Amino acid sequence: MEVICTFVFVSYILHVTGRKTTHGPSSVWILPGICIVLWALCSVDYFTAASFNPALAIGSTVFQYWWYPSNPQNVMTHYLWHYVGGAALGGICAGIFYNFHEGLFGEPVQIAER
């Protein structure tokens, strides 16, 4: 779930802000689209506890490890590599997908200033 959600979020951000794939700086759908994607991912996060951010997962694990010095059977650090590796893999896959998909678009047309 971490890979899929990070892939969706990063690929959406790349497509909205990309030089070839955006509709221009005055597009009215950029902010509502980002908000809808974040809302959907937060809804998924409620059920799956995905973090979408390796820094958040590492920070909370370090804090928990510091706050609770006894860690029987590595309970707190057991899933850390899932959160870090999943987010990294999702971001890398989104970047690769965007590079291939960006090639389908032509160079942006410059509109003459009035």
Tab-separated table of C-alpha atoms in Angstrom:
chain	number	residue	atom	x	y	z
A	1	MET	CA	0.000	0.000	0.000
A	2	GLU	CA	2.912	2.343	0.738
A	3	VAL	CA	4.285	1.910	-2.794
A	4	ILE	CA	0.937	2.432	-4.516
A	5	CYS	CA	-0.096	5.488	-2.519
A	6	THR	CA	3.301	7.152	-2.858
A	7	PHE	CA	3.279	6.396	-6.595
A	8	VAL	CA	-0.138	8.024	-7.022
A	9	PHE	CA	0.774	11.107	-4.993
A	10	VAL	CA	4.197	11.709	-6.572
A	11	SER	CA	3.041	11.016	-10.131
A	12	TYR	CA	0.136	13.430	-9.711
A	13	ILE	CA	2.452	16.157	-8.406
A	14	LEU	CA	4.894	15.554	-11.264
A	15	HIS	CA	2.169	15.705	-13.898
A	16	VAL	CA	0.593	18.837	-12.460
A	17	THR	CA	3.856	20.732	-12.104
A	18	GLY	CA	5.696	19.334	-15.138
A	19	ARG	CA	6.921	21.649	-17.871
A	20	LYS	CA	5.295	19.676	-20.696
A	21	THR	CA	2.307	18.158	-18.925
A	22	THR	CA	0.850	21.173	-17.136
A	23	HIS	CA	-1.841	23.406	-18.558
A	24	GLY	CA	-0.035	26.584	-17.637
A	25	PRO	CA	0.603	28.525	-14.471
A	26	SER	CA	-2.977	29.816	-14.275
A	27	SER	CA	-4.697	26.441	-14.277
A	28	VAL	CA	-7.522	26.416	-11.748
A	29	TRP	CA	-7.480	22.626	-11.279
A	30	ILE	CA	-4.012	22.347	-9.749
A	31	LEU	CA	-4.871	23.130	-6.131
A	32	PRO	CA	-8.252	21.339	-5.977
A	33	GLY	CA	-6.713	18.302	-7.643
A	34	ILE	CA	-3.877	18.129	-5.134
A	35	CYS	CA	-6.362	18.510	-2.282
A	36	ILE	CA	-8.564	15.703	-3.622
A	37	VAL	CA	-5.578	13.379	-4.073
A	38	LEU	CA	-4.344	14.135	-0.545
A	39	TRP	CA	-7.838	13.598	0.857
A	40	ALA	CA	-8.093	10.222	-0.880
A	41	LEU	CA	-4.661	9.178	0.334
A	42	CYS	CA	-5.451	10.264	3.890
A	43	SER	CA	-8.612	8.165	3.727
A	44	VAL	CA	-6.494	5.179	2.741
A	45	ASP	CA	-3.973	6.069	5.463
A	46	TYR	CA	-6.661	5.745	8.139
A	47	PHE	CA	-7.061	2.043	7.336
A	48	THR	CA	-3.516	1.076	6.322
A	49	ALA	CA	-1.269	3.373	8.438
A	50	ALA	CA	0.825	4.251	5.405
A	51	SER	CA	3.097	7.237	5.987
A	52	PHE	CA	4.017	8.291	2.393
A	53	ASN	CA	7.098	9.954	3.889
A	54	PRO	CA	10.254	8.101	4.966
A	55	ALA	CA	11.302	10.987	7.233
A	56	LEU	CA	8.045	10.685	9.167
A	57	ALA	CA	8.486	6.940	9.624
A	58	ILE	CA	12.129	7.261	10.686
A	59	GLY	CA	11.403	10.165	13.041
A	60	SER	CA	8.523	8.427	14.796
A	61	THR	CA	10.540	5.198	15.110
A	62	VAL	CA	13.530	7.018	16.603
A	63	PHE	CA	11.244	8.867	19.026
A	64	GLN	CA	9.496	5.655	20.078
A	65	TYR	CA	12.818	3.888	20.467
A	66	TRP	CA	14.077	6.759	22.623
A	67	TRP	CA	10.882	6.994	24.687
A	68	TYR	CA	10.516	3.245	25.259
A	69	PRO	CA	14.043	1.866	25.761
A	70	SER	CA	12.874	-1.754	25.953
A	71	ASN	CA	12.053	-3.042	22.480
A	72	PRO	CA	11.150	-6.727	22.867
A	73	GLN	CA	11.367	-8.661	19.613
A	74	ASN	CA	12.038	-5.431	17.630
A	75	VAL	CA	8.350	-4.508	17.665
A	76	MET	CA	8.966	-0.820	16.893
A	77	THR	CA	11.618	-1.303	14.211
A	78	HIS	CA	10.136	-4.347	12.490
A	79	TYR	CA	8.164	-2.479	9.785
A	80	LEU	CA	10.505	0.494	9.368
A	81	TRP	CA	12.084	-0.854	6.205
A	82	HIS	CA	8.600	-1.289	4.692
A	83	TYR	CA	7.794	2.378	5.240
A	84	VAL	CA	11.150	3.662	3.981
A	85	GLY	CA	11.584	1.217	1.112
A	86	GLY	CA	7.956	1.424	0.008
A	87	ALA	CA	7.975	5.206	-0.196
A	88	ALA	CA	11.314	5.223	-2.011
A	89	LEU	CA	10.164	2.577	-4.501
A	90	GLY	CA	6.865	4.386	-5.124
A	91	GLY	CA	8.685	7.687	-5.756
A	92	ILE	CA	11.211	6.065	-8.084
A	93	CYS	CA	8.453	4.290	-10.043
A	94	ALA	CA	6.510	7.561	-10.332
A	95	GLY	CA	9.609	9.350	-11.652
A	96	ILE	CA	10.241	6.645	-14.236
A	97	PHE	CA	6.576	6.650	-15.279
A	98	TYR	CA	6.603	10.438	-15.604
A	99	ASN	CA	9.760	10.415	-17.750
A	100	PHE	CA	8.180	7.938	-20.170
A	101	HIS	CA	4.811	9.702	-20.166
A	102	GLU	CA	6.356	13.163	-20.635
A	103	GLY	CA	7.797	11.982	-23.952
A	104	LEU	CA	4.278	11.701	-25.367
A	105	PHE	CA	3.772	15.457	-25.059
A	106	GLY	CA	5.318	17.938	-27.467
A	107	GLU	CA	7.291	20.985	-26.507
A	108	PRO	CA	5.150	23.635	-24.792
A	109	VAL	CA	3.977	26.415	-27.063
A	110	GLN	CA	5.023	29.896	-25.997
A	111	ILE	CA	2.138	32.356	-26.051
A	112	ALA	CA	3.150	35.823	-27.222
A	113	GLU	CA	2.809	38.621	-24.688
A	114	ARG	CA	0.244	41.284	-25.507
